Amino acid sequence: MTQPSQPSDRLRILVYSDNPRTREQVKLALGKRVHPELPELTYLEIATPAMVITKMDEGGFDLVILDGEATPAGGMA
């Protein structure tokens, strides 16, 4: 099992969608903590494909959630 990318008490999650409502729904679904034994979650919301690439190149995320229906580039593009 791999360790979280940062030695911190929080898990970093990148959420990409061009739709702010979709990003909010993802955050609401996951909440602040997915399990009592896991660290709290922190979110980075991104609305553009170029910024996703920039942030992914920087690294440091424990989970990346990509919207496959985002415009102009879906999460699977």
mmCIF file of N, CA and C in Angstrom:
data_model
loop_
_atom_site.group_PDB
_atom_site.id
_atom_site.type_symbol
_atom_site.label_atom_id
_atom_site.label_comp_id
_atom_site.label_asym_id
_atom_site.label_seq_id
_atom_site.Cartn_x
_atom_site.Cartn_y
_atom_site.Cartn_z
ATOM 1 N N MET A 1 0.846 -1.182 0.000
ATOM 2 C CA MET A 1 0.000 0.000 0.000
ATOM 3 C C MET A 1 0.888 1.240 0.000
ATOM 4 N N THR A 2 0.541 2.220 -0.827
ATOM 5 C CA THR A 2 1.341 3.438 -0.878
ATOM 6 C C THR A 2 0.922 4.395 0.216
ATOM 7 N N GLN A 3 1.865 5.198 0.637
ATOM 8 C CA GLN A 3 1.608 6.198 1.666
ATOM 9 C C GLN A 3 1.035 7.456 1.019
ATOM 10 N N PRO A 4 0.273 8.270 1.761
ATOM 11 C CA PRO A 4 -0.187 9.537 1.216
ATOM 12 C C PRO A 4 0.999 10.361 0.737
ATOM 13 N N SER A 5 0.734 11.227 -0.242
ATOM 14 C CA SER A 5 1.806 11.986 -0.869
ATOM 15 C C SER A 5 2.435 13.012 0.054
ATOM 16 N N GLN A 6 1.776 13.379 1.122
ATOM 17 C CA GLN A 6 2.309 14.357 2.053
ATOM 18 C C GLN A 6 2.268 13.787 3.466
ATOM 19 N N PRO A 7 3.277 14.047 4.246
ATOM 20 C CA PRO A 7 3.212 13.621 5.638
ATOM 21 C C PRO A 7 2.379 14.606 6.441
ATOM 22 N N SER A 8 1.081 14.613 6.205
ATOM 23 C CA SER A 8 0.224 15.571 6.895
ATOM 24 C C SER A 8 -0.972 14.845 7.479
ATOM 25 N N ASP A 9 -1.784 15.598 8.169
ATOM 26 C CA ASP A 9 -2.976 15.009 8.762
ATOM 27 C C ASP A 9 -4.188 15.203 7.862
ATOM 28 N N ARG A 10 -3.965 15.517 6.591
ATOM 29 C CA ARG A 10 -5.059 15.706 5.641
ATOM 30 C C ARG A 10 -4.742 15.016 4.323
ATOM 31 N N LEU A 11 -5.795 14.544 3.657
ATOM 32 C CA LEU A 11 -5.650 13.974 2.327
ATOM 33 C C LEU A 11 -6.020 15.036 1.303
ATOM 34 N N ARG A 12 -5.182 15.193 0.283
ATOM 35 C CA ARG A 12 -5.418 16.205 -0.753
ATOM 36 C C ARG A 12 -6.148 15.587 -1.933
ATOM 37 N N ILE A 13 -7.286 16.198 -2.299
ATOM 38 C CA ILE A 13 -8.105 15.710 -3.393
ATOM 39 C C ILE A 13 -8.266 16.812 -4.432
ATOM 40 N N LEU A 14 -7.947 16.490 -5.674
ATOM 41 C CA LEU A 14 -8.174 17.403 -6.791
ATOM 42 C C LEU A 14 -9.498 17.011 -7.428
ATOM 43 N N VAL A 15 -10.384 17.993 -7.624
ATOM 44 C CA VAL A 15 -11.684 17.762 -8.246
ATOM 45 C C VAL A 15 -11.775 18.642 -9.484
ATOM 46 N N TYR A 16 -11.871 18.000 -10.667
ATOM 47 C CA TYR A 16 -11.956 18.742 -11.927
ATOM 48 C C TYR A 16 -13.334 18.588 -12.552
ATOM 49 N N SER A 17 -13.950 19.727 -12.845
ATOM 50 C CA SER A 17 -15.168 19.809 -13.646
ATOM 51 C C SER A 17 -15.316 21.261 -14.065
ATOM 52 N N ASP A 18 -15.839 21.480 -15.265
ATOM 53 C CA ASP A 18 -16.105 22.846 -15.701
ATOM 54 C C ASP A 18 -17.363 23.393 -15.032
ATOM 55 N N ASN A 19 -18.109 22.512 -14.375
ATOM 56 C CA ASN A 19 -19.367 22.892 -13.737
ATOM 57 C C ASN A 19 -19.165 23.014 -12.223
ATOM 58 N N PRO A 20 -19.322 24.215 -11.674
ATOM 59 C CA PRO A 20 -19.127 24.386 -10.230
ATOM 60 C C PRO A 20 -20.099 23.551 -9.393
ATOM 61 N N ARG A 21 -21.289 23.319 -9.905
ATOM 62 C CA ARG A 21 -22.267 22.510 -9.173
ATOM 63 C C ARG A 21 -21.794 21.055 -9.071
ATOM 64 N N THR A 22 -21.212 20.539 -10.139
ATOM 65 C CA THR A 22 -20.679 19.180 -10.112
ATOM 66 C C THR A 22 -19.561 19.059 -9.088
ATOM 67 N N ARG A 23 -18.656 20.042 -9.075
ATOM 68 C CA ARG A 23 -17.568 20.026 -8.089
ATOM 69 C C ARG A 23 -18.129 20.037 -6.669
ATOM 70 N N GLU A 24 -19.129 20.848 -6.434
ATOM 71 C CA GLU A 24 -19.737 20.933 -5.105
ATOM 72 C C GLU A 24 -20.400 19.612 -4.720
ATOM 73 N N GLN A 25 -21.069 18.954 -5.674
ATOM 74 C CA GLN A 25 -21.717 17.677 -5.397
ATOM 75 C C GLN A 25 -20.695 16.605 -5.010
ATOM 76 N N VAL A 26 -19.539 16.617 -5.669
ATOM 77 C CA VAL A 26 -18.473 15.663 -5.319
ATOM 78 C C VAL A 26 -18.016 15.907 -3.887
ATOM 79 N N LYS A 27 -17.781 17.166 -3.552
ATOM 80 C CA LYS A 27 -17.330 17.506 -2.203
ATOM 81 C C LYS A 27 -18.379 17.126 -1.151
ATOM 82 N N LEU A 28 -19.634 17.373 -1.453
ATOM 83 C CA LEU A 28 -20.691 17.017 -0.507
ATOM 84 C C LEU A 28 -20.803 15.503 -0.341
ATOM 85 N N ALA A 29 -20.610 14.766 -1.428
ATOM 86 C CA ALA A 29 -20.700 13.302 -1.359
ATOM 87 C C ALA A 29 -19.594 12.715 -0.492
ATOM 88 N N LEU A 30 -18.390 13.255 -0.606
ATOM 89 C CA LEU A 30 -17.265 12.733 0.175
ATOM 90 C C LEU A 30 -17.218 13.301 1.589
ATOM 91 N N GLY A 31 -17.623 14.541 1.740
ATOM 92 C CA GLY A 31 -17.614 15.173 3.056
ATOM 93 C C GLY A 31 -16.216 15.563 3.502
ATOM 94 N N LYS A 32 -16.058 15.757 4.798
ATOM 95 C CA LYS A 32 -14.777 16.168 5.356
ATOM 96 C C LYS A 32 -13.888 14.996 5.733
ATOM 97 N N ARG A 33 -14.497 13.828 5.921
ATOM 98 C CA ARG A 33 -13.730 12.642 6.324
ATOM 99 C C ARG A 33 -14.526 11.420 5.866
ATOM 100 N N VAL A 34 -13.881 10.516 5.129
ATOM 101 C CA VAL A 34 -14.603 9.351 4.613
ATOM 102 C C VAL A 34 -14.666 8.202 5.618
ATOM 103 N N HIS A 35 -13.780 8.238 6.610
ATOM 104 C CA HIS A 35 -13.764 7.197 7.639
ATOM 105 C C HIS A 35 -13.091 7.768 8.882
ATOM 106 N N PRO A 36 -13.582 7.414 10.067
ATOM 107 C CA PRO A 36 -13.006 7.981 11.294
ATOM 108 C C PRO A 36 -11.504 7.742 11.464
ATOM 109 N N GLU A 37 -10.986 6.663 10.885
ATOM 110 C CA GLU A 37 -9.566 6.358 11.033
ATOM 111 C C GLU A 37 -8.688 7.010 9.963
ATOM 112 N N LEU A 38 -9.309 7.697 9.024
ATOM 113 C CA LEU A 38 -8.560 8.376 7.961
ATOM 114 C C LEU A 38 -8.473 9.865 8.231
ATOM 115 N N PRO A 39 -7.458 10.524 7.672
ATOM 116 C CA PRO A 39 -7.335 11.977 7.857
ATOM 117 C C PRO A 39 -8.485 12.734 7.195
ATOM 118 N N GLU A 40 -8.622 13.987 7.597
ATOM 119 C CA GLU A 40 -9.613 14.855 6.957
ATOM 120 C C GLU A 40 -9.221 15.098 5.508
ATOM 121 N N LEU A 41 -10.224 15.472 4.705
ATOM 122 C CA LEU A 41 -10.006 15.741 3.290
ATOM 123 C C LEU A 41 -9.888 17.233 3.038
ATOM 124 N N THR A 42 -8.990 17.602 2.135
ATOM 125 C CA THR A 42 -8.932 18.965 1.628
ATOM 126 C C THR A 42 -9.089 18.886 0.120
ATOM 127 N N TYR A 43 -9.757 19.864 -0.441
ATOM 128 C CA TYR A 43 -10.090 19.844 -1.855
ATOM 129 C C TYR A 43 -9.428 20.995 -2.599
ATOM 130 N N LEU A 44 -9.004 20.705 -3.819
ATOM 131 C CA LEU A 44 -8.604 21.731 -4.767
ATOM 132 C C LEU A 44 -9.546 21.596 -5.943
ATOM 133 N N GLU A 45 -10.388 22.595 -6.153
ATOM 134 C CA GLU A 45 -11.335 22.584 -7.257
ATOM 135 C C GLU A 45 -10.693 23.237 -8.472
ATOM 136 N N ILE A 46 -10.815 22.581 -9.625
ATOM 137 C CA ILE A 46 -10.236 23.097 -10.862
ATOM 138 C C ILE A 46 -11.296 23.046 -11.957
ATOM 139 N N ALA A 47 -11.357 24.120 -12.777
ATOM 140 C CA ALA A 47 -12.381 24.224 -13.812
ATOM 141 C C ALA A 47 -11.826 24.163 -15.232
ATOM 142 N N THR A 48 -10.501 24.150 -15.399
ATOM 143 C CA THR A 48 -9.936 24.153 -16.748
ATOM 144 C C THR A 48 -8.951 23.004 -16.942
ATOM 145 N N PRO A 49 -8.926 22.432 -18.157
ATOM 146 C CA PRO A 49 -7.999 21.333 -18.425
ATOM 147 C C PRO A 49 -6.534 21.733 -18.259
ATOM 148 N N ALA A 50 -6.183 22.937 -18.662
ATOM 149 C CA ALA A 50 -4.794 23.382 -18.551
ATOM 150 C C ALA A 50 -4.331 23.411 -17.096
ATOM 151 N N MET A 51 -5.184 23.847 -16.202
ATOM 152 C CA MET A 51 -4.811 23.901 -14.792
ATOM 153 C C MET A 51 -4.718 22.498 -14.195
ATOM 154 N N VAL A 52 -5.548 21.568 -14.661
ATOM 155 C CA VAL A 52 -5.434 20.181 -14.203
ATOM 156 C C VAL A 52 -4.051 19.647 -14.535
ATOM 157 N N ILE A 53 -3.608 19.882 -15.760
ATOM 158 C CA ILE A 53 -2.289 19.396 -16.176
ATOM 159 C C ILE A 53 -1.189 20.027 -15.333
ATOM 160 N N THR A 54 -1.291 21.331 -15.107
ATOM 161 C CA THR A 54 -0.293 22.028 -14.292
ATOM 162 C C THR A 54 -0.223 21.444 -12.885
ATOM 163 N N LYS A 55 -1.363 21.288 -12.258
ATOM 164 C CA LYS A 55 -1.395 20.784 -10.881
ATOM 165 C C LYS A 55 -0.985 19.314 -10.801
ATOM 166 N N MET A 56 -1.348 18.525 -11.796
ATOM 167 C CA MET A 56 -0.934 17.119 -11.806
ATOM 168 C C MET A 56 0.575 17.008 -11.974
ATOM 169 N N ASP A 57 1.164 17.886 -12.777
ATOM 170 C CA ASP A 57 2.617 17.893 -12.929
ATOM 171 C C ASP A 57 3.311 18.233 -11.612
ATOM 172 N N GLU A 58 2.691 19.108 -10.818
ATOM 173 C CA GLU A 58 3.253 19.470 -9.516
ATOM 174 C C GLU A 58 3.152 18.301 -8.538
ATOM 175 N N GLY A 59 2.119 17.479 -8.686
ATOM 176 C CA GLY A 59 1.944 16.309 -7.833
ATOM 177 C C GLY A 59 1.430 16.652 -6.449
ATOM 178 N N GLY A 60 1.447 15.647 -5.573
ATOM 179 C CA GLY A 60 1.058 15.865 -4.190
ATOM 180 C C GLY A 60 -0.385 15.555 -3.870
ATOM 181 N N PHE A 61 -1.116 14.906 -4.785
ATOM 182 C CA PHE A 61 -2.516 14.584 -4.525
ATOM 183 C C PHE A 61 -2.658 13.121 -4.136
ATOM 184 N N ASP A 62 -3.563 12.871 -3.221
ATOM 185 C CA ASP A 62 -3.853 11.513 -2.800
ATOM 186 C C ASP A 62 -4.958 10.892 -3.650
ATOM 187 N N LEU A 63 -5.807 11.748 -4.218
ATOM 188 C CA LEU A 63 -6.911 11.297 -5.058
ATOM 189 C C LEU A 63 -7.212 12.393 -6.065
ATOM 190 N N VAL A 64 -7.497 11.988 -7.314
ATOM 191 C CA VAL A 64 -7.878 12.925 -8.365
ATOM 192 C C VAL A 64 -9.207 12.448 -8.940
ATOM 193 N N ILE A 65 -10.187 13.344 -8.954
ATOM 194 C CA ILE A 65 -11.508 13.024 -9.488
ATOM 195 C C ILE A 65 -11.717 13.898 -10.715
ATOM 196 N N LEU A 66 -11.902 13.250 -11.880
ATOM 197 C CA LEU A 66 -12.017 13.958 -13.151
ATOM 198 C C LEU A 66 -13.409 13.750 -13.730
ATOM 199 N N ASP A 67 -14.035 14.844 -14.170
ATOM 200 C CA ASP A 67 -15.356 14.805 -14.778
ATOM 201 C C ASP A 67 -15.231 14.399 -16.243
ATOM 202 N N GLY A 68 -15.700 13.218 -16.594
ATOM 203 C CA GLY A 68 -15.632 12.719 -17.962
ATOM 204 C C GLY A 68 -16.502 13.473 -18.927
ATOM 205 N N GLU A 69 -17.420 14.335 -18.435
ATOM 206 C CA GLU A 69 -18.312 15.091 -19.308
ATOM 207 C C GLU A 69 -17.976 16.582 -19.332
ATOM 208 N N ALA A 70 -16.842 16.956 -18.785
ATOM 209 C CA ALA A 70 -16.456 18.372 -18.758
ATOM 210 C C ALA A 70 -16.175 18.874 -20.174
ATOM 211 N N THR A 71 -16.360 20.185 -20.365
ATOM 212 C CA THR A 71 -16.121 20.816 -21.657
ATOM 213 C C THR A 71 -15.017 21.847 -21.487
ATOM 214 N N PRO A 72 -14.096 21.960 -22.369
ATOM 215 C CA PRO A 72 -13.939 21.313 -23.677
ATOM 216 C C PRO A 72 -13.230 19.971 -23.621
ATOM 217 N N ALA A 73 -12.618 19.629 -22.508
ATOM 218 C CA ALA A 73 -11.908 18.341 -22.405
ATOM 219 C C ALA A 73 -12.446 17.577 -21.221
ATOM 220 N N GLY A 74 -13.058 16.444 -21.502
ATOM 221 C CA GLY A 74 -13.569 15.604 -20.427
ATOM 222 C C GLY A 74 -12.442 14.959 -19.648
ATOM 223 N N GLY A 75 -12.760 14.490 -18.483
ATOM 224 C CA GLY A 75 -11.763 13.876 -17.631
ATOM 225 C C GLY A 75 -11.101 12.654 -18.226
ATOM 226 N N MET A 76 -11.724 12.057 -19.209
ATOM 227 C CA MET A 76 -11.150 10.879 -19.842
ATOM 228 C C MET A 76 -10.386 11.227 -21.123
ATOM 229 N N ALA A 77 -10.359 12.506 -21.494
ATOM 230 C CA ALA A 77 -9.699 12.913 -22.763
ATOM 231 C C ALA A 77 -8.198 12.891 -22.629
#
